Amino acid sequence: MSIPSVGVWSLIGNTPILPLYFSDFDRTIWVKCEFLNPSGSIKDRVAVYIIEDAERRGLLKPDSIIVECSSGNTGISMAMVGVAKGYRVQILLSAGASSERSWLIRHLGGEVILIDSNADYATGIEIARKMAEADPRIFLPRQFENELNIEEHLTTTGQEILRQIDGPIGLFVNGYGTGGTLAGVGKALKRANANCKVWAMEPALPSMAEDEHPFGQQTIEGVSQGFMPDLMQFAQVDGYVKVSCREASEMTRRLSREFGLLVGTSSGANVAAALRVASEQNIDGAVVTVLCDRAERYFSTPLFQKNGLSAAELDNCK
């Protein structure tokens, strides 16, 4: 199999960063526009990084099958990069994920294997491992435990942010699914400024360090997958901030209607969290977060209902 040297993966990364001023908080939040990656999310970065590392090490062959367990975004990214490079891609996806995610994976040429939405994420990961044991053609990217996930964000995303912002960065706030972005970017920013604070955003549910929840059931898709991922042990976290799905949805709509940014609820949650931490803590320097993905993968969710969330849904989002 001949793999072209240039393809859609060449468009990944080097995303712009944008300052957003919130007059009601009298705060500016710098947002890294990861939704402008070719498949529409930050996960494009780790997909190409892991796949190309596997190619260099001879782990991927012409008949290889890339299999990953995903809440959606990584699956879309793996399908985009993997299929474009000529590999077969199978994604284990929660039946509770928004339907757009499975549509996009299939549209990109990937295959979707739906997992019971009441199962925890560890179940999906174990299914992938058993598939690999039964079929030597299968390559597992292992996004939740693969330290290349952190390395990518340390060496690319974090360095881009440092080049794009003049002066010290005092705070980085981000949700975590695998923990790769939080650990990698956080490490890069702390190396540049030891006083930089790193805060992790979680949905307003019991802490992942305390309880486990079924994957696909969290209120903010792609954030805190129902367990504390292995990569979080490498994250230098100074604090945790909780955001309800009401706050996340309201901020996501504000980002679109006030700033023209068509992004998903995890992006709204990140901005809401950054504003809260910046307002409550003594921060010296720029405040940075990430706009993770595009809005079109949320069309079937309450975010795009005619009148937003119903009263019953809002009651469940406190």
Tab-separated table of C-alpha atoms in Angstrom:
chain	number	residue	atom	x	y	z
A	1	MET	CA	0.000	0.000	0.000
A	2	SER	CA	1.437	3.364	-1.037
A	3	ILE	CA	0.573	6.163	1.426
A	4	PRO	CA	0.667	9.693	-0.033
A	5	SER	CA	3.007	12.068	1.777
A	6	VAL	CA	0.435	14.858	1.767
A	7	GLY	CA	-3.234	14.512	2.596
A	8	VAL	CA	-6.004	15.920	4.755
A	9	TRP	CA	-3.801	15.269	7.792
A	10	SER	CA	-1.488	18.029	6.530
A	11	LEU	CA	-4.215	20.530	7.472
A	12	ILE	CA	-4.240	19.550	11.147
A	13	GLY	CA	-2.970	21.982	13.777
A	14	ASN	CA	-1.683	25.560	13.718
A	15	THR	CA	-5.187	26.718	14.625
A	16	PRO	CA	-5.733	30.396	15.448
A	17	ILE	CA	-6.303	31.780	18.914
A	18	LEU	CA	-8.913	34.458	19.550
A	19	PRO	CA	-9.427	36.904	22.458
A	20	LEU	CA	-13.048	37.120	23.633
A	21	TYR	CA	-13.987	40.029	25.892
A	22	PHE	CA	-16.896	39.471	28.305
A	23	SER	CA	-18.076	42.867	29.531
A	24	ASP	CA	-20.232	41.403	32.316
A	25	PHE	CA	-17.122	39.785	33.801
A	26	ASP	CA	-14.687	42.478	32.584
A	27	ARG	CA	-12.498	39.566	31.478
A	28	THR	CA	-10.809	38.492	28.270
A	29	ILE	CA	-10.580	34.766	27.572
A	30	TRP	CA	-8.203	33.534	24.882
A	31	VAL	CA	-9.762	30.615	23.002
A	32	LYS	CA	-7.720	28.165	20.943
A	33	CYS	CA	-9.936	27.446	17.910
A	34	GLU	CA	-9.510	23.674	17.640
A	35	PHE	CA	-12.903	23.323	15.964
A	36	LEU	CA	-11.155	24.606	12.803
A	37	ASN	CA	-9.221	21.349	12.396
A	38	PRO	CA	-10.342	19.479	9.239
A	39	SER	CA	-12.713	16.998	10.899
A	40	GLY	CA	-13.919	19.693	13.278
A	41	SER	CA	-12.244	18.858	16.582
A	42	ILE	CA	-9.032	18.878	18.589
A	43	LYS	CA	-8.915	15.076	18.367
A	44	ASP	CA	-7.495	15.324	14.829
A	45	ARG	CA	-4.167	16.124	16.470
A	46	VAL	CA	-3.847	12.936	18.509
A	47	ALA	CA	-5.250	10.787	15.684
A	48	VAL	CA	-2.552	11.759	13.192
A	49	TYR	CA	0.165	11.766	15.866
A	50	ILE	CA	-0.560	8.196	17.000
A	51	ILE	CA	-1.169	6.824	13.499
A	52	GLU	CA	2.034	8.297	12.058
A	53	ASP	CA	4.052	7.091	15.056
A	54	ALA	CA	2.681	3.589	14.438
A	55	GLU	CA	3.604	3.853	10.758
A	56	ARG	CA	7.183	4.854	11.609
A	57	ARG	CA	7.495	1.895	13.986
A	58	GLY	CA	6.022	-0.577	11.502
A	59	LEU	CA	2.957	-1.299	13.613
A	60	LEU	CA	0.547	-0.491	10.792
A	61	LYS	CA	0.461	-2.747	7.735
A	62	PRO	CA	-1.612	-2.492	4.531
A	63	ASP	CA	-4.209	-4.890	6.021
A	64	SER	CA	-4.263	-3.294	9.484
A	65	ILE	CA	-7.544	-2.371	11.157
A	66	ILE	CA	-7.535	0.626	13.511
A	67	VAL	CA	-9.957	0.012	16.397
A	68	GLU	CA	-10.727	2.646	19.024
A	69	CYS	CA	-13.322	3.158	21.755
A	70	SER	CA	-14.608	6.736	21.572
A	71	SER	CA	-17.376	9.075	22.682
A	72	GLY	CA	-17.318	10.372	19.108
A	73	ASN	CA	-14.697	12.999	18.350
A	74	THR	CA	-11.671	10.702	18.428
A	75	GLY	CA	-13.604	8.192	16.382
A	76	ILE	CA	-14.355	10.804	13.739
A	77	SER	CA	-10.706	11.899	13.673
A	78	MET	CA	-9.398	8.324	13.485
A	79	ALA	CA	-11.796	7.608	10.615
A	80	MET	CA	-10.742	10.747	8.753
A	81	VAL	CA	-6.993	10.164	9.068
A	82	GLY	CA	-6.993	6.374	9.014
A	83	VAL	CA	-9.260	5.883	6.001
A	84	ALA	CA	-7.490	8.691	4.071
A	85	LYS	CA	-4.233	6.792	4.636
A	86	GLY	CA	-5.784	3.580	3.343
A	87	TYR	CA	-6.575	1.707	6.569
A	88	ARG	CA	-9.799	0.109	7.714
A	89	VAL	CA	-11.162	1.864	10.818
A	90	GLN	CA	-13.666	0.506	13.351
A	91	ILE	CA	-14.998	2.697	16.159
A	92	LEU	CA	-16.676	1.396	19.321
A	93	LEU	CA	-19.219	4.133	20.052
A	94	SER	CA	-21.741	4.570	22.857
A	95	ALA	CA	-25.346	4.195	21.699
A	96	GLY	CA	-25.988	7.292	23.829
A	97	ALA	CA	-23.698	9.533	21.763
A	98	SER	CA	-25.313	12.104	19.465
A	99	SER	CA	-26.324	10.473	16.184
A	100	GLU	CA	-24.271	12.968	14.148
A	101	ARG	CA	-21.085	11.366	15.464
A	102	SER	CA	-21.876	7.944	14.062
A	103	TRP	CA	-23.063	9.538	10.800
A	104	LEU	CA	-19.779	11.397	10.409
A	105	ILE	CA	-17.675	8.309	11.137
A	106	ARG	CA	-19.579	6.321	8.510
A	107	HIS	CA	-19.509	9.211	6.036
A	108	LEU	CA	-15.711	9.258	6.333
A	109	GLY	CA	-15.557	5.549	5.541
A	110	GLY	CA	-15.233	4.234	9.088
A	111	GLU	CA	-17.282	1.434	10.633
A	112	VAL	CA	-19.327	1.931	13.809
A	113	ILE	CA	-19.872	-0.723	16.468
A	114	LEU	CA	-22.446	0.535	18.969
A	115	ILE	CA	-21.933	-0.200	22.670
A	116	ASP	CA	-24.737	-0.237	25.255
A	117	SER	CA	-24.976	3.307	26.628
A	118	ASN	CA	-25.465	1.860	30.137
A	119	ALA	CA	-22.046	0.209	30.013
A	120	ASP	CA	-19.093	2.033	31.548
A	121	TYR	CA	-16.219	3.167	29.365
A	122	ALA	CA	-13.938	0.436	30.662
A	123	THR	CA	-16.311	-2.070	29.050
A	124	GLY	CA	-15.763	-0.538	25.606
A	125	ILE	CA	-12.009	-0.476	26.108
A	126	GLU	CA	-12.039	-4.136	27.156
A	127	ILE	CA	-14.088	-5.106	24.091
A	128	ALA	CA	-11.458	-3.430	21.886
A	129	ARG	CA	-8.672	-5.324	23.654
A	130	LYS	CA	-10.434	-8.650	23.178
A	131	MET	CA	-10.938	-7.849	19.495
A	132	ALA	CA	-7.187	-7.214	19.176
A	133	GLU	CA	-6.354	-10.485	20.938
A	134	ALA	CA	-8.540	-12.353	18.439
A	135	ASP	CA	-7.276	-10.570	15.308
A	136	PRO	CA	-3.572	-9.704	14.839
A	137	ARG	CA	-4.458	-7.178	12.139
A	138	ILE	CA	-5.998	-4.858	14.738
A	139	PHE	CA	-4.055	-1.829	15.946
A	140	LEU	CA	-5.270	-0.109	19.124
A	141	PRO	CA	-4.422	3.621	19.469
A	142	ARG	CA	-5.387	3.404	23.194
A	143	GLN	CA	-6.175	7.105	23.502
A	144	PHE	CA	-6.894	6.883	27.251
A	145	GLU	CA	-3.512	5.428	28.212
A	146	ASN	CA	-1.201	6.280	25.306
A	147	GLU	CA	1.322	8.882	26.482
A	148	LEU	CA	1.721	10.048	22.867
A	149	ASN	CA	-1.582	11.813	23.533
A	150	ILE	CA	0.192	14.022	26.082
A	151	GLU	CA	3.363	14.338	23.984
A	152	GLU	CA	1.387	15.678	21.020
A	153	HIS	CA	-0.190	18.482	23.042
A	154	LEU	CA	3.078	19.266	24.829
A	155	THR	CA	5.037	19.606	21.587
A	156	THR	CA	2.425	21.150	19.269
A	157	THR	CA	-0.739	22.592	20.862
A	158	GLY	CA	1.050	24.019	23.874
A	159	GLN	CA	3.888	25.477	21.817
A	160	GLU	CA	1.434	27.097	19.412
A	161	ILE	CA	-0.336	28.819	22.323
A	162	LEU	CA	2.971	30.105	23.691
A	163	ARG	CA	3.890	31.548	20.282
A	164	GLN	CA	0.479	33.115	19.764
A	165	ILE	CA	0.140	35.006	23.059
A	166	ASP	CA	2.505	37.794	24.018
A	167	GLY	CA	3.352	37.930	27.686
A	168	PRO	CA	2.814	35.407	30.495
A	169	ILE	CA	-0.072	32.957	30.577
A	170	GLY	CA	-1.565	32.826	34.051
A	171	LEU	CA	-4.358	30.263	33.712
A	172	PHE	CA	-5.303	27.330	31.500
A	173	VAL	CA	-8.736	25.771	31.980
A	174	ASN	CA	-9.952	22.728	30.063
A	175	GLY	CA	-12.212	19.736	30.410
A	176	TYR	CA	-10.785	16.260	30.223
A	177	GLY	CA	-11.884	13.164	28.370
A	178	THR	CA	-8.574	11.335	28.071
A	179	GLY	CA	-6.642	14.008	29.967
A	180	GLY	CA	-4.156	14.384	27.114
A	181	THR	CA	-4.871	18.039	26.307
A	182	LEU	CA	-4.973	19.074	29.965
A	183	ALA	CA	-1.724	17.266	30.797
A	184	GLY	CA	0.203	18.173	27.639
A	185	VAL	CA	-0.793	21.817	27.246
A	186	GLY	CA	-0.637	22.340	30.995
A	187	LYS	CA	2.912	21.002	31.130
A	188	ALA	CA	4.006	23.240	28.241
A	189	LEU	CA	2.534	26.353	29.846
A	190	LYS	CA	3.956	25.598	33.301
A	191	ARG	CA	7.403	25.070	31.791
A	192	ALA	CA	7.171	28.561	30.307
A	193	ASN	CA	5.719	30.118	33.462
A	194	ALA	CA	5.940	28.241	36.765
A	195	ASN	CA	3.156	30.460	38.148
A	196	CYS	CA	0.653	29.397	35.495
A	197	LYS	CA	-2.353	27.642	37.037
A	198	VAL	CA	-4.051	24.653	35.405
A	199	TRP	CA	-7.669	23.917	36.282
A	200	ALA	CA	-9.725	20.930	35.124
A	201	MET	CA	-13.355	21.415	34.140
A	202	GLU	CA	-15.837	18.661	35.020
A	203	PRO	CA	-19.587	18.314	34.423
A	204	ALA	CA	-21.615	19.076	37.539
A	205	LEU	CA	-21.805	15.418	38.587
A	206	PRO	CA	-19.986	13.601	41.389
A	207	SER	CA	-16.237	13.883	40.896
A	208	MET	CA	-14.695	11.273	38.620
A	209	ALA	CA	-12.188	10.686	41.413
A	210	GLU	CA	-15.098	9.590	43.649
A	211	ASP	CA	-17.694	7.903	41.454
A	212	GLU	CA	-18.026	6.126	38.131
A	213	HIS	CA	-20.811	6.815	35.639
A	214	PRO	CA	-21.951	5.016	32.498
A	215	PHE	CA	-20.191	6.384	29.445
A	216	GLY	CA	-22.400	8.241	26.988
A	217	GLN	CA	-24.557	9.358	29.932
A	218	GLN	CA	-22.690	12.484	31.043
A	219	THR	CA	-24.420	15.805	30.379
A	220	ILE	CA	-21.571	17.373	28.391
A	221	GLU	CA	-20.491	15.062	25.581
A	222	GLY	CA	-16.803	14.224	25.443
A	223	VAL	CA	-15.968	15.519	28.926
A	224	SER	CA	-15.214	13.217	31.903
A	225	GLN	CA	-15.984	9.856	30.342
A	226	GLY	CA	-17.217	8.223	33.545
A	227	PHE	CA	-13.853	7.321	35.056
A	228	MET	CA	-10.511	8.909	35.880
A	229	PRO	CA	-8.305	8.200	32.815
A	230	ASP	CA	-4.744	6.978	33.320
A	231	LEU	CA	-3.276	10.046	31.612
A	232	MET	CA	-4.688	12.336	34.310
A	233	GLN	CA	-1.958	11.130	36.671
A	234	PHE	CA	0.465	13.182	34.545
A	235	ALA	CA	-1.666	16.352	34.635
A	236	GLN	CA	-0.364	19.064	36.964
A	237	VAL	CA	-3.815	20.200	38.099
A	238	ASP	CA	-4.175	23.075	40.548
A	239	GLY	CA	-7.941	22.831	40.919
A	240	TYR	CA	-11.245	21.489	39.608
A	241	VAL	CA	-14.290	23.493	38.545
A	242	LYS	CA	-17.750	22.061	37.890
A	243	VAL	CA	-20.058	23.322	35.132
A	244	SER	CA	-23.701	22.300	34.749
A	245	CYS	CA	-25.196	21.443	31.372
A	246	ARG	CA	-27.390	24.558	31.751
A	247	GLU	CA	-24.289	26.756	32.066
A	248	ALA	CA	-22.564	24.927	29.218
A	249	SER	CA	-25.568	25.265	26.882
A	250	GLU	CA	-26.154	28.924	27.708
A	251	MET	CA	-22.504	29.819	27.122
A	252	THR	CA	-22.418	27.800	23.887
A	253	ARG	CA	-25.380	29.798	22.570
A	254	ARG	CA	-23.701	33.009	23.698
A	255	LEU	CA	-20.545	32.079	21.796
A	256	SER	CA	-22.582	31.648	18.610
A	257	ARG	CA	-24.906	34.641	18.975
A	258	GLU	CA	-22.451	37.154	20.419
A	259	PHE	CA	-19.160	36.066	18.842
A	260	GLY	CA	-20.268	34.072	15.781
A	261	LEU	CA	-18.516	30.909	16.950
A	262	LEU	CA	-20.375	27.723	15.963
A	263	VAL	CA	-19.037	25.305	18.553
A	264	GLY	CA	-20.273	22.464	20.747
A	265	THR	CA	-21.276	22.345	24.405
A	266	SER	CA	-17.855	21.214	25.648
A	267	SER	CA	-16.496	24.507	24.274
A	268	GLY	CA	-19.203	26.459	26.091
A	269	ALA	CA	-18.396	24.560	29.263
A	270	ASN	CA	-14.679	25.390	28.923
A	271	VAL	CA	-15.358	29.115	28.506
A	272	ALA	CA	-17.858	29.192	31.387
A	273	ALA	CA	-15.316	27.441	33.604
A	274	ALA	CA	-12.474	29.760	32.561
A	275	LEU	CA	-14.574	32.841	33.328
A	276	ARG	CA	-15.515	31.525	36.766
A	277	VAL	CA	-11.985	30.563	37.786
A	278	ALA	CA	-10.528	33.809	36.425
A	279	SER	CA	-13.118	35.796	38.403
A	280	GLU	CA	-12.614	33.920	41.662
A	281	GLN	CA	-8.845	33.408	41.649
A	282	ASN	CA	-5.961	35.867	41.649
A	283	ILE	CA	-4.631	35.290	38.130
A	284	ASP	CA	-1.585	37.103	36.791
A	285	GLY	CA	-1.460	36.748	33.020
A	286	ALA	CA	-3.610	35.655	30.101
A	287	VAL	CA	-6.475	33.207	30.596
A	288	VAL	CA	-6.638	30.428	27.983
A	289	THR	CA	-9.071	27.648	27.119
A	290	VAL	CA	-9.999	25.523	24.098
A	291	LEU	CA	-12.957	25.512	21.713
A	292	CYS	CA	-12.940	21.750	21.196
A	293	ASP	CA	-15.315	20.972	18.365
A	294	ARG	CA	-17.866	22.259	15.859
A	295	ALA	CA	-21.594	22.651	16.349
A	296	GLU	CA	-22.861	20.285	13.649
A	297	ARG	CA	-22.303	17.190	15.775
A	298	TYR	CA	-24.850	18.545	18.283
A	299	PHE	CA	-27.819	19.171	15.965
A	300	SER	CA	-29.823	16.304	17.506
A	301	THR	CA	-29.126	17.399	21.091
A	302	PRO	CA	-31.130	19.855	23.248
A	303	LEU	CA	-28.638	22.598	22.303
A	304	PHE	CA	-30.407	22.950	18.951
A	305	GLN	CA	-34.014	22.568	20.051
A	306	LYS	CA	-36.174	25.455	18.848
A	307	ASN	CA	-36.460	26.945	22.315
A	308	GLY	CA	-33.347	25.405	23.811
A	309	LEU	CA	-33.614	23.032	26.767
A	310	SER	CA	-37.074	22.110	28.020
A	311	ALA	CA	-38.061	23.013	31.574
A	312	ALA	CA	-37.668	19.379	32.645
A	313	GLU	CA	-34.222	19.170	31.090
A	314	LEU	CA	-33.168	22.418	32.726
A	315	ASP	CA	-34.295	21.030	36.090
A	316	ASN	CA	-31.946	18.095	35.508
A	317	CYS	CA	-29.069	20.409	34.577
A	318	LYS	CA	-28.713	22.344	37.802
